[in-house]
Amino acid sequence: MTPAPTVPRTHWVEPAPGVRLWVEEHGDPQAPALLLIMGAASSGLAWPDPLVHGLAQRHRVIRYDHRDTGRSTWSFAGRPYAVADLARDAVAVLDSLGVERAHVVGMSLGGILVQLLVADHPGRLLSATVFGTCAASEAEWTRADGTKATPADLPPVDPRLIEEWSRPVEERDEAAEIEHRLHHWKLLGGDRIPFDEPFFRDQEQRVIRHTGHHTPSRAHALADQSGLVRTAELARNEVPFLVLSAPADPVYPPDHATHLSQVVGAARLEEIPGMGHALPPAVWLPLARAIEDHTARAAS
């Protein structure tokens, strides 16, 4: 996937007193807006440039740094906030750019935030696409064999990641931090697509240059996670909703996508072959095609 680079337009958005978010746009300002919401502790640059440039051929693509990532304000230590505040930040981004309605795409924590937008601000959305995430719902679901299950029956995180996340936090120099991140991405990527070390090394070097330091962000792991369940609101959703299943996801195995597709109204389920909990070059084209097909369906 090698689309022609697009010229970025950079903005600063202030969703709360003392908080500024770095925001970047690509594509025709008159095209339908497409807001990309990344996962926990991840800069907006974690949306790979070629994927962004490809989507910008048909959309006004907007990506941004969450609080405590990238160039946005790192404020959690002095002013703690809740995960739900990050969803309100997404609305503030749209408001600041004068976007009345947008297609939204969310990965991992971004997928939870998209669900909050669907539940709380459905009038602002043209469509929603999520992947690598779980349902903000406590509703039951049906397994492939026809038996009923509860969210508690969903498969857990891969033990290798649990072990990785449970290790004590260490101070690292930049080189060691990059190696640590590469190891983490290798685990997240799953076992179906060969690990593309040069791509992820370049990405993390770019994120560090963009951020201005290599200190990892831990704010989102510490943020208040209460008030995220929207069982009834999601069940009656009418926003065109696409759930992309990642068969090699070690964080949210495919049953999570099945559950999510069943408990959200107007939802469809598709699979991106080989995808794990990462965005290596091998998934860009099928991912872009799935997103573009969904936004086109929503517009028809």
CSV table of C-alpha atoms in Angstrom, one decimal:
chain,number,residue,atom,x,y,z
A,1,MET,CA,0.0,0.0,0.0
A,2,THR,CA,1.9,3.1,-1.3
A,3,PRO,CA,-0.5,6.0,-1.8
A,4,ALA,CA,0.9,9.4,-2.5
A,5,PRO,CA,1.6,11.3,0.7
A,6,THR,CA,-0.9,14.0,1.6
A,7,VAL,CA,0.0,17.4,3.1
A,8,PRO,CA,-0.9,17.5,6.8
A,9,ARG,CA,-2.6,20.4,8.5
A,10,THR,CA,-1.8,20.7,12.3
A,11,HIS,CA,-4.1,22.1,15.0
A,12,TRP,CA,-4.2,22.5,18.7
A,13,VAL,CA,-7.4,21.7,20.5
A,14,GLU,CA,-8.2,22.5,24.2
A,15,PRO,CA,-10.8,20.1,25.5
A,16,ALA,CA,-10.3,21.2,29.1
A,17,PRO,CA,-8.6,23.9,31.1
A,18,GLY,CA,-4.8,23.4,30.9
A,19,VAL,CA,-5.1,20.6,28.4
A,20,ARG,CA,-4.0,20.8,24.7
A,21,LEU,CA,-4.3,18.1,22.1
A,22,TRP,CA,-2.1,17.8,19.0
A,23,VAL,CA,-4.4,17.2,16.0
A,24,GLU,CA,-3.5,16.5,12.4
A,25,GLU,CA,-5.6,16.4,9.3
A,26,HIS,CA,-5.0,14.9,5.9
A,27,GLY,CA,-7.1,15.0,2.7
A,28,ASP,CA,-9.7,17.3,1.2
A,29,PRO,CA,-11.3,19.5,3.9
A,30,GLN,CA,-14.6,19.2,2.1
A,31,ALA,CA,-14.5,15.4,2.1
A,32,PRO,CA,-16.4,13.3,4.7
A,33,ALA,CA,-14.5,13.5,8.0
A,34,LEU,CA,-12.9,10.3,9.3
A,35,LEU,CA,-11.7,10.4,12.9
A,36,LEU,CA,-9.1,7.9,13.9
A,37,ILE,CA,-8.9,7.1,17.7
A,38,MET,CA,-5.9,5.2,18.8
A,39,GLY,CA,-5.4,2.8,21.8
A,40,ALA,CA,-4.1,3.4,25.3
A,41,ALA,CA,-0.8,5.1,25.8
A,42,SER,CA,-0.4,5.5,22.0
A,43,SER,CA,0.3,8.6,20.0
A,44,GLY,CA,-1.8,9.4,16.9
A,45,LEU,CA,1.3,8.5,14.9
A,46,ALA,CA,0.6,4.9,15.7
A,47,TRP,CA,-1.8,5.1,12.8
A,48,PRO,CA,0.7,4.4,10.0
A,49,ASP,CA,1.2,7.1,7.5
A,50,PRO,CA,0.5,5.0,4.4
A,51,LEU,CA,-2.8,3.9,5.9
A,52,VAL,CA,-3.7,7.5,6.8
A,53,HIS,CA,-2.7,8.7,3.3
A,54,GLY,CA,-4.7,5.9,1.7
A,55,LEU,CA,-7.8,6.8,3.6
A,56,ALA,CA,-7.3,10.4,2.9
A,57,GLN,CA,-7.9,9.8,-0.8
A,58,ARG,CA,-11.6,9.8,0.0
A,59,HIS,CA,-11.9,11.3,3.4
A,60,ARG,CA,-10.8,14.2,5.6
A,61,VAL,CA,-8.7,12.1,7.9
A,62,ILE,CA,-8.2,13.3,11.5
A,63,ARG,CA,-5.8,11.7,13.9
A,64,TYR,CA,-4.7,13.1,17.3
A,65,ASP,CA,-2.6,12.5,20.4
A,66,HIS,CA,-4.6,11.5,23.5
A,67,ARG,CA,-3.7,13.3,26.7
A,68,ASP,CA,-0.4,12.0,28.1
A,69,THR,CA,0.8,10.8,24.7
A,70,GLY,CA,2.8,12.5,21.9
A,71,ARG,CA,2.8,16.3,21.8
A,72,SER,CA,-0.5,16.6,23.8
A,73,THR,CA,-0.4,17.7,27.4
A,74,TRP,CA,1.0,15.2,29.8
A,75,SER,CA,-1.2,16.1,32.8
A,76,PHE,CA,-2.4,13.0,34.6
A,77,ALA,CA,0.2,13.2,37.4
A,78,GLY,CA,-1.1,16.6,38.5
A,79,ARG,CA,-4.7,16.4,37.3
A,80,PRO,CA,-6.0,12.8,37.1
A,81,TYR,CA,-8.9,12.1,34.7
A,82,ALA,CA,-11.1,9.2,33.8
A,83,VAL,CA,-11.1,7.1,30.7
A,84,ALA,CA,-14.5,8.6,29.8
A,85,ASP,CA,-12.9,12.0,29.6
A,86,LEU,CA,-10.9,10.7,26.6
A,87,ALA,CA,-14.2,10.2,24.8
A,88,ARG,CA,-15.2,13.7,25.5
A,89,ASP,CA,-11.8,14.8,24.1
A,90,ALA,CA,-12.8,13.2,20.8
A,91,VAL,CA,-16.0,15.2,20.7
A,92,ALA,CA,-13.9,18.3,21.4
A,93,VAL,CA,-11.7,17.6,18.5
A,94,LEU,CA,-14.7,17.4,16.2
A,95,ASP,CA,-16.1,20.6,17.7
A,96,SER,CA,-12.9,22.5,17.3
A,97,LEU,CA,-12.5,21.5,13.6
A,98,GLY,CA,-16.2,22.4,12.9
A,99,VAL,CA,-17.1,18.8,12.1
A,100,GLU,CA,-20.8,18.2,12.6
A,101,ARG,CA,-20.7,14.5,11.8
A,102,ALA,CA,-17.9,12.0,11.2
A,103,HIS,CA,-17.0,8.5,10.5
A,104,VAL,CA,-15.0,7.2,13.5
A,105,VAL,CA,-12.5,4.3,13.7
A,106,GLY,CA,-11.1,3.1,17.0
A,107,MET,CA,-8.5,0.5,17.9
A,108,SER,CA,-8.2,-1.1,21.3
A,109,LEU,CA,-9.0,1.6,23.9
A,110,GLY,CA,-10.0,3.7,20.9
A,111,GLY,CA,-12.7,1.1,20.2
A,112,ILE,CA,-14.1,1.6,23.7
A,113,LEU,CA,-14.1,5.3,23.1
A,114,VAL,CA,-15.9,4.9,19.8
A,115,GLN,CA,-18.6,2.8,21.6
A,116,LEU,CA,-19.1,5.7,24.1
A,117,LEU,CA,-19.5,8.1,21.2
A,118,VAL,CA,-22.0,5.7,19.6
A,119,ALA,CA,-24.0,5.5,22.9
A,120,ASP,CA,-23.8,9.1,24.0
A,121,HIS,CA,-23.4,11.1,20.8
A,122,PRO,CA,-25.0,9.1,18.0
A,123,GLY,CA,-26.0,12.2,16.1
A,124,ARG,CA,-22.4,13.1,15.6
A,125,LEU,CA,-21.5,9.9,13.8
A,126,LEU,CA,-21.9,8.8,10.2
A,127,SER,CA,-20.5,5.4,10.9
A,128,ALA,CA,-18.3,3.5,13.4
A,129,THR,CA,-15.6,0.9,12.9
A,130,VAL,CA,-13.8,-0.8,15.8
A,131,PHE,CA,-11.2,-3.6,16.2
A,132,GLY,CA,-8.8,-5.0,18.8
A,133,THR,CA,-11.3,-4.1,21.5
A,134,CYS,CA,-14.0,-5.5,23.8
A,135,ALA,CA,-17.7,-4.6,24.3
A,136,ALA,CA,-18.8,-1.8,26.6
A,137,SER,CA,-21.7,-4.1,27.3
A,138,GLU,CA,-22.7,-6.7,29.8
A,139,ALA,CA,-25.1,-8.5,27.5
A,140,GLU,CA,-25.0,-12.2,26.8
A,141,TRP,CA,-23.8,-13.6,23.5
A,142,THR,CA,-24.1,-16.8,21.5
A,143,ARG,CA,-21.0,-19.0,20.7
A,144,ALA,CA,-20.5,-20.6,17.3
A,145,ASP,CA,-22.0,-23.9,18.7
A,146,GLY,CA,-25.2,-22.1,19.6
A,147,THR,CA,-24.7,-22.1,23.4
A,148,LYS,CA,-25.3,-18.9,25.4
A,149,ALA,CA,-22.4,-17.2,27.2
A,150,THR,CA,-21.8,-14.1,29.4
A,151,PRO,CA,-18.9,-11.6,29.0
A,152,ALA,CA,-17.2,-13.5,31.8
A,153,ASP,CA,-16.9,-16.5,29.5
A,154,LEU,CA,-14.8,-14.5,26.9
A,155,PRO,CA,-11.2,-15.7,26.5
A,156,PRO,CA,-8.5,-13.9,28.5
A,157,VAL,CA,-5.4,-12.0,27.5
A,158,ASP,CA,-2.5,-14.2,26.3
A,159,PRO,CA,-0.4,-15.2,29.4
A,160,ARG,CA,2.8,-13.9,27.8
A,161,LEU,CA,1.4,-10.4,27.8
A,162,ILE,CA,0.2,-10.7,31.3
A,163,GLU,CA,3.7,-11.6,32.3
A,164,GLU,CA,5.1,-8.7,30.3
A,165,TRP,CA,2.7,-6.2,31.9
A,166,SER,CA,3.3,-7.5,35.4
A,167,ARG,CA,7.0,-6.8,35.4
A,168,PRO,CA,8.3,-3.9,37.5
A,169,VAL,CA,8.6,-0.6,35.7
A,170,GLU,CA,12.3,0.1,34.8
A,171,GLU,CA,14.1,3.3,33.8
A,172,ARG,CA,15.6,2.8,30.3
A,173,ASP,CA,17.7,4.8,28.0
A,174,GLU,CA,16.2,5.5,24.5
A,175,ALA,CA,17.9,2.5,22.9
A,176,ALA,CA,16.7,0.1,25.6
A,177,GLU,CA,13.2,1.6,25.5
A,178,ILE,CA,12.9,1.0,21.7
A,179,GLU,CA,14.0,-2.6,22.2
A,180,HIS,CA,11.4,-3.0,24.9
A,181,ARG,CA,8.7,-1.6,22.6
A,182,LEU,CA,9.8,-3.9,19.8
A,183,HIS,CA,9.5,-6.9,22.0
A,184,HIS,CA,6.0,-5.7,23.1
A,185,TRP,CA,4.9,-5.2,19.5
A,186,LYS,CA,6.1,-8.6,18.6
A,187,LEU,CA,3.9,-10.2,21.3
A,188,LEU,CA,0.9,-8.0,20.3
A,189,GLY,CA,1.2,-8.8,16.7
A,190,GLY,CA,0.3,-12.4,17.2
A,191,ASP,CA,1.7,-15.5,15.4
A,192,ARG,CA,0.2,-15.4,11.9
A,193,ILE,CA,2.0,-12.4,10.2
A,194,PRO,CA,5.8,-12.4,10.5
A,195,PHE,CA,7.0,-9.6,12.7
A,196,ASP,CA,8.2,-6.6,10.7
A,197,GLU,CA,10.9,-5.3,12.9
A,198,PRO,CA,12.2,-2.5,10.6
A,199,PHE,CA,8.7,-1.0,10.3
A,200,PHE,CA,8.1,-1.0,14.1
A,201,ARG,CA,11.6,0.3,14.9
A,202,ASP,CA,11.1,3.2,12.5
A,203,GLN,CA,7.6,3.8,13.9
A,204,GLU,CA,8.8,4.0,17.5
A,205,GLN,CA,11.8,6.2,16.5
A,206,ARG,CA,9.3,8.6,14.8
A,207,VAL,CA,7.0,8.6,17.8
A,208,ILE,CA,9.9,9.4,20.2
A,209,ARG,CA,11.0,12.3,17.9
A,210,HIS,CA,7.4,13.5,17.7
A,211,THR,CA,6.9,13.3,21.5
A,212,GLY,CA,10.3,14.8,22.4
A,213,HIS,CA,11.2,12.1,24.9
A,214,HIS,CA,11.1,8.3,25.3
A,215,THR,CA,9.3,8.1,28.6
A,216,PRO,CA,6.4,5.7,28.3
A,217,SER,CA,2.9,6.9,29.3
A,218,ARG,CA,1.2,5.0,32.0
A,219,ALA,CA,-1.7,7.5,32.6
A,220,HIS,CA,-4.4,5.5,30.8
A,221,ALA,CA,-3.7,2.4,32.8
A,222,LEU,CA,-4.1,4.4,36.0
A,223,ALA,CA,-7.2,6.4,34.9
A,224,ASP,CA,-10.6,5.8,36.4
A,225,GLN,CA,-12.4,3.2,34.4
A,226,SER,CA,-15.8,3.5,35.9
A,227,GLY,CA,-18.9,4.5,34.0
A,228,LEU,CA,-17.9,2.8,30.7
A,229,VAL,CA,-20.8,0.3,30.4
A,230,ARG,CA,-23.5,1.2,27.8
A,231,THR,CA,-25.4,-2.1,27.5
A,232,ALA,CA,-28.8,-0.7,26.7
A,233,GLU,CA,-27.6,2.2,24.6
A,234,LEU,CA,-25.5,0.0,22.4
A,235,ALA,CA,-28.3,-2.5,21.9
A,236,ARG,CA,-30.5,0.1,20.4
A,237,ASN,CA,-27.8,1.7,18.3
A,238,GLU,CA,-28.7,2.7,14.7
A,239,VAL,CA,-25.3,4.1,13.6
A,240,PRO,CA,-23.8,1.8,10.9
A,241,PHE,CA,-21.3,-0.2,13.0
A,242,LEU,CA,-18.5,-2.4,11.7
A,243,VAL,CA,-16.6,-4.8,14.0
A,244,LEU,CA,-13.3,-6.1,12.5
A,245,SER,CA,-12.2,-9.4,13.9
A,246,ALA,CA,-8.5,-10.0,14.3
A,247,PRO,CA,-7.9,-13.7,14.4
A,248,ALA,CA,-4.4,-13.5,15.9
A,249,ASP,CA,-5.2,-10.8,18.6
A,250,PRO,CA,-3.6,-11.9,21.9
A,251,VAL,CA,-5.3,-9.2,23.9
A,252,TYR,CA,-8.9,-9.6,22.7
A,253,PRO,CA,-9.2,-13.0,20.9
A,254,PRO,CA,-11.8,-13.3,18.1
A,255,ASP,CA,-14.7,-14.2,20.5
A,256,HIS,CA,-14.6,-10.6,21.7
A,257,ALA,CA,-15.4,-9.3,18.3
A,258,THR,CA,-18.2,-11.9,18.0
A,259,HIS,CA,-19.6,-10.7,21.3
A,260,LEU,CA,-19.4,-7.1,20.3
A,261,SER,CA,-21.0,-7.6,17.0
A,262,GLN,CA,-24.0,-9.3,18.7
A,263,VAL,CA,-24.6,-6.8,21.4
A,264,VAL,CA,-24.5,-3.6,19.3
A,265,GLY,CA,-27.4,-2.8,17.1
A,266,ALA,CA,-26.8,-2.3,13.4
A,267,ALA,CA,-23.5,-4.1,13.7
A,268,ARG,CA,-21.7,-6.2,11.0
A,269,LEU,CA,-18.7,-8.5,11.6
A,270,GLU,CA,-15.8,-9.0,9.2
A,271,GLU,CA,-12.3,-10.5,9.6
A,272,ILE,CA,-9.0,-9.1,8.6
A,273,PRO,CA,-6.9,-12.2,7.9
A,274,GLY,CA,-3.9,-12.7,10.1
A,275,MET,CA,-4.3,-9.5,12.1
A,276,GLY,CA,-3.2,-9.3,15.7
A,277,HIS,CA,-3.2,-6.4,18.1
A,278,ALA,CA,-1.0,-4.2,15.8
A,279,LEU,CA,-0.9,-2.5,12.5
A,280,PRO,CA,2.0,-4.0,10.4
A,281,PRO,CA,2.2,-3.2,6.7
A,282,ALA,CA,0.5,-6.6,5.8
A,283,VAL,CA,-2.9,-5.4,7.2
A,284,TRP,CA,-3.0,-1.9,5.8
A,285,LEU,CA,-4.7,-2.7,2.5
A,286,PRO,CA,-7.4,-5.1,3.8
A,287,LEU,CA,-8.0,-2.7,6.7
A,288,ALA,CA,-8.3,0.3,4.4
A,289,ARG,CA,-10.7,-1.5,2.1
A,290,ALA,CA,-12.9,-2.7,5.0
A,291,ILE,CA,-13.1,0.9,6.4
A,292,GLU,CA,-13.7,2.5,3.0
A,293,ASP,CA,-16.4,-0.1,2.1
A,294,HIS,CA,-18.1,0.6,5.4
A,295,THR,CA,-18.1,4.4,5.1
A,296,ALA,CA,-19.4,4.0,1.5
A,297,ARG,CA,-22.2,1.8,2.7
A,298,ALA,CA,-23.1,4.3,5.3
A,299,ALA,CA,-23.2,7.1,2.8
A,300,SER,CA,-25.5,5.2,0.3
